[in-house]
Amino acid sequence: NAGVTQTPKFQVLKTGQSMTLQCAQDMNHEYMSWYRQDPGMGLRLIHYSVGAGITDQGEVPNGYNVSRSTTEDFPLRLLSAAPSQTSVYFCASALILAGQTPENEQFFGPGTRLTVL
Amino acid sequence: GENVEQHPSTLSVQEGDSAVIKCTYSDSASNYFPWYKQELGKRPQLIIDIRSNVGEKKDQRIAVTLNKTAKHFSLHITETQPEDSAVYFCAASIHASASKIIFGSGTRLSIRP
């Protein structure tokens, strides 16, 4: 199993550009999530999904869109990049218990380091 | 609101001593509390977790305690070693429209030789 994979590893954008960060997992996990990591701010939840066709907002959703058309993939779209979106982005996945609770180990991808100029 | 607070933000201990990191949470319905370790330049990885029906859990040199009444939980590392140097994150399940996992802001632990 490859686990959770993310592409690209590094990306530099100009203000106003759009792009999609890719995330895929091969563990058949229903729960997938996106976090951003900034110095001193920990891991902040952007969006999450409890299954194909179901997404919800996390703590810092503004400026980002997600979709979940398959169990395996959970792309994160930056609509119009801003310097405040410079960060390291992690995708994670987990099994879901009954009642749509992801109270299991989250497996993280290797991260994407994004710089917006 | 939904948040998890973590203290201290940095911690330096002598090798062989114990380290304690504390977290509080706001959602009284939270019932899952994992701890993750992140080494420099790497992804976070789960080191231990605890559920609300348990007050304490141990795994070798690592233990976690939970006080549901006070809504706080702690990570204890005994006999610290150089390889324990890392950033540690606590987290809690938050029950909204669908459950999600919210993280604390992290603790950078340094082990002095």
Coordinates of C-alpha atoms in Angstrom, one line a residue:
Chain A
N1 CA 0.0 0.0 0.0
A2 CA 1.2 3.5 -0.8
G3 CA -0.9 5.0 2.0
V4 CA -1.7 8.7 1.6
T5 CA 0.0 10.4 -1.3
Q6 CA 0.1 14.1 -2.2
T7 CA 1.2 16.0 -5.2
P8 CA 3.1 18.2 -5.8
K9 CA 5.7 18.3 -3.0
F10 CA 6.5 21.9 -3.7
Q11 CA 4.7 24.7 -5.5
V12 CA 5.3 28.4 -6.0
L13 CA 2.3 30.5 -7.2
K14 CA 1.8 34.2 -8.0
T15 CA -1.0 36.1 -6.2
G16 CA -4.3 35.4 -8.0
Q17 CA -3.4 32.1 -9.6
S18 CA -5.4 29.0 -9.0
M19 CA -4.3 25.5 -8.5
T20 CA -5.3 22.1 -7.2
L21 CA -3.4 20.1 -4.6
Q22 CA -3.9 16.4 -5.1
C23 CA -4.5 13.8 -2.4
A24 CA -5.1 10.1 -2.8
Q25 CA -5.3 7.1 -0.4
D26 CA -5.4 3.4 -1.1
M27 CA -6.6 2.2 2.3
N28 CA -10.4 2.5 1.6
H29 CA -10.7 5.1 4.3
E30 CA -14.0 6.9 4.3
Y31 CA -12.7 10.0 6.2
M32 CA -10.3 12.4 4.6
S33 CA -9.2 15.8 5.6
W34 CA -7.0 18.7 4.7
Y35 CA -4.9 20.7 7.2
R36 CA -2.6 23.6 6.9
Q37 CA 0.4 24.0 9.1
D38 CA 1.9 27.4 9.9
P39 CA 4.7 28.1 12.5
G40 CA 3.2 28.4 16.0
M41 CA -0.4 27.6 14.7
G42 CA -0.4 23.9 14.8
L43 CA -2.5 21.9 12.3
R44 CA -5.7 23.8 11.3
L45 CA -8.5 21.9 9.6
I46 CA -9.5 23.4 6.2
H47 CA -12.2 20.9 4.9
Y48 CA -13.1 17.3 5.6
S49 CA -15.2 14.5 4.1
V50 CA -16.9 11.5 5.6
G51 CA -17.4 9.8 2.3
A52 CA -17.8 10.2 -1.4
G53 CA -20.2 13.1 -2.2
I54 CA -20.0 14.5 1.4
T55 CA -17.8 17.4 2.4
D56 CA -17.9 19.9 5.2
Q57 CA -16.0 23.0 6.4
G58 CA -13.3 23.0 9.0
E59 CA -11.7 25.8 11.0
V60 CA -10.3 27.8 8.1
P61 CA -12.2 27.1 4.9
N62 CA -12.2 30.5 3.2
G63 CA -10.3 30.6 -0.1
Y64 CA -10.4 26.8 -0.6
N65 CA -12.8 24.4 -2.3
V66 CA -13.0 20.6 -2.1
S67 CA -14.9 17.8 -3.7
R68 CA -15.1 14.0 -3.1
S69 CA -16.2 12.1 -6.2
T70 CA -14.5 8.9 -5.2
T71 CA -13.4 7.2 -1.9
E72 CA -9.7 7.4 -3.0
D73 CA -9.3 11.1 -4.0
F74 CA -9.8 14.4 -2.2
P75 CA -8.4 17.3 -4.1
L76 CA -8.0 20.8 -2.6
R77 CA -8.5 23.8 -4.8
L78 CA -7.2 27.3 -4.2
L79 CA -9.4 29.6 -6.1
S80 CA -7.3 32.8 -6.2
A81 CA -4.0 32.3 -4.3
A82 CA -3.0 34.9 -1.7
P83 CA 0.3 35.3 0.3
S84 CA -1.6 34.4 3.4
Q85 CA -2.1 30.9 1.9
T86 CA 1.7 30.3 2.0
S87 CA 1.9 27.2 4.2
V88 CA 2.5 23.4 4.4
Y89 CA -0.6 21.5 3.5
F90 CA -1.3 18.0 4.8
C91 CA -3.9 15.6 3.7
A92 CA -5.0 12.8 6.0
S93 CA -7.3 9.8 6.0
A94 CA -8.9 7.5 8.6
L95 CA -11.4 4.8 9.0
I96 CA -14.9 5.8 10.2
L97 CA -16.7 4.2 13.0
A98 CA -20.5 3.9 13.1
G99 CA -22.2 7.3 13.3
Q100 CA -19.6 8.9 11.0
T101 CA -17.0 9.5 13.7
P102 CA -13.4 9.4 12.5
E103 CA -12.2 8.3 16.0
N104 CA -9.3 6.3 14.6
E105 CA -5.7 7.0 13.7
Q106 CA -5.4 9.5 10.9
F107 CA -2.7 8.7 8.4
F108 CA -1.0 11.8 7.0
G109 CA 0.5 12.3 3.5
P110 CA 4.0 13.8 3.1
G111 CA 2.7 17.3 2.7
T112 CA 2.8 20.0 0.0
R113 CA 4.9 23.1 0.7
L114 CA 3.1 26.1 -1.0
T115 CA 4.6 29.6 -1.5
V116 CA 2.4 32.4 -2.8
L117 CA 4.3 35.4 -4.0
Chain B
G1 CA -16.5 27.5 20.2
E2 CA -14.7 24.4 19.1
N3 CA -11.1 24.5 20.1
V4 CA -8.2 22.6 21.7
E5 CA -5.6 24.5 23.7
Q6 CA -2.2 23.1 24.3
H7 CA 0.6 24.2 26.7
P8 CA 3.4 24.8 26.8
S9 CA 4.4 25.8 23.3
T10 CA 8.1 24.9 24.0
L11 CA 9.6 22.5 26.6
S12 CA 13.2 21.7 27.3
V13 CA 14.0 18.8 29.6
Q14 CA 17.2 17.0 30.7
E15 CA 17.7 13.6 29.1
G16 CA 16.3 11.0 31.5
D17 CA 13.8 13.4 33.1
S18 CA 10.0 13.4 32.5
A19 CA 8.1 15.7 30.2
V20 CA 4.4 16.6 30.5
I21 CA 2.2 18.4 27.9
K22 CA -1.3 19.5 28.7
C23 CA -4.4 20.2 26.6
T24 CA -7.9 21.4 27.2
Y25 CA -10.9 21.1 25.0
S26 CA -14.2 22.9 24.7
D27 CA -16.7 20.3 23.3
S28 CA -18.2 18.3 26.2
A29 CA -19.2 15.7 23.6
S30 CA -15.6 15.0 22.6
N31 CA -14.7 11.3 23.2
Y32 CA -11.5 10.6 21.3
F33 CA -8.1 12.2 22.1
P34 CA -5.1 11.3 20.0
W35 CA -1.5 12.5 20.3
Y36 CA 0.7 12.9 17.3
K37 CA 4.5 13.4 17.0
Q38 CA 6.1 15.3 14.2
E39 CA 9.8 15.1 13.6
L40 CA 11.5 17.9 11.7
G41 CA 10.5 17.9 8.0
K42 CA 8.2 14.8 8.4
R43 CA 4.5 14.1 8.6
P44 CA 2.7 13.8 11.9
Q45 CA 2.3 10.3 13.2
L46 CA 0.1 8.9 16.0
I47 CA 1.9 7.9 19.1
I48 CA -1.0 7.2 21.5
D49 CA -4.7 7.8 21.8
I50 CA -7.4 7.6 24.5
R51 CA -11.2 7.3 24.5
S52 CA -13.5 8.9 26.9
N53 CA -14.4 5.6 28.7
V54 CA -10.8 5.3 29.9
G55 CA -8.9 7.6 32.4
E56 CA -5.4 6.5 31.6
K57 CA -3.5 4.6 29.0
K58 CA 0.2 3.6 28.9
D59 CA 2.5 2.4 26.1
Q60 CA 6.1 1.9 27.4
R61 CA 7.5 5.3 28.3
I62 CA 4.4 7.2 27.1
A63 CA 1.2 7.7 29.0
V64 CA -1.9 9.8 28.5
T65 CA -4.4 10.8 31.2
L66 CA -7.9 12.2 30.7
N67 CA -10.1 14.2 33.0
K68 CA -13.5 14.5 31.4
T69 CA -15.0 16.6 34.2
A70 CA -12.3 19.2 33.8
K71 CA -12.1 18.7 30.0
H72 CA -8.4 18.3 30.0
F73 CA -5.9 15.6 29.0
S74 CA -2.1 15.2 29.3
L75 CA 0.8 13.4 27.7
H76 CA 3.5 12.1 29.9
I77 CA 6.9 10.9 28.6
T78 CA 9.2 9.3 31.2
E79 CA 13.0 8.6 30.9
T80 CA 13.2 11.0 27.9
Q81 CA 15.7 10.2 25.2
P82 CA 17.3 12.3 22.4
E83 CA 14.9 10.7 19.9
D84 CA 11.9 12.2 21.8
S85 CA 12.9 15.6 20.5
A86 CA 10.0 16.6 18.2
V87 CA 6.8 18.6 18.0
Y88 CA 3.9 17.0 19.8
F89 CA 0.2 17.7 18.9
C90 CA -2.8 16.9 20.9
A91 CA -6.2 16.6 19.2
A92 CA -9.9 16.0 20.1
S93 CA -12.9 14.8 18.2
I94 CA -15.5 17.5 17.7
H95 CA -19.0 16.5 17.1
A96 CA -20.6 18.9 14.5
S97 CA -22.8 18.0 11.5
A98 CA -20.2 15.2 11.1
S99 CA -17.4 14.5 13.5
K100 CA -14.0 16.0 12.8
I101 CA -10.6 16.1 14.5
I102 CA -9.2 19.4 15.7
F103 CA -5.6 19.8 16.8
G104 CA -3.9 21.9 19.4
S105 CA -1.1 24.4 18.4
G106 CA 1.7 22.0 19.3
T107 CA 4.6 21.7 21.8
R108 CA 8.2 21.7 20.7
L109 CA 10.0 19.3 23.0
S110 CA 13.8 19.5 23.2
I111 CA 15.9 17.0 25.1
R112 CA 19.1 18.3 26.6
P113 CA 22.0 15.8 26.7

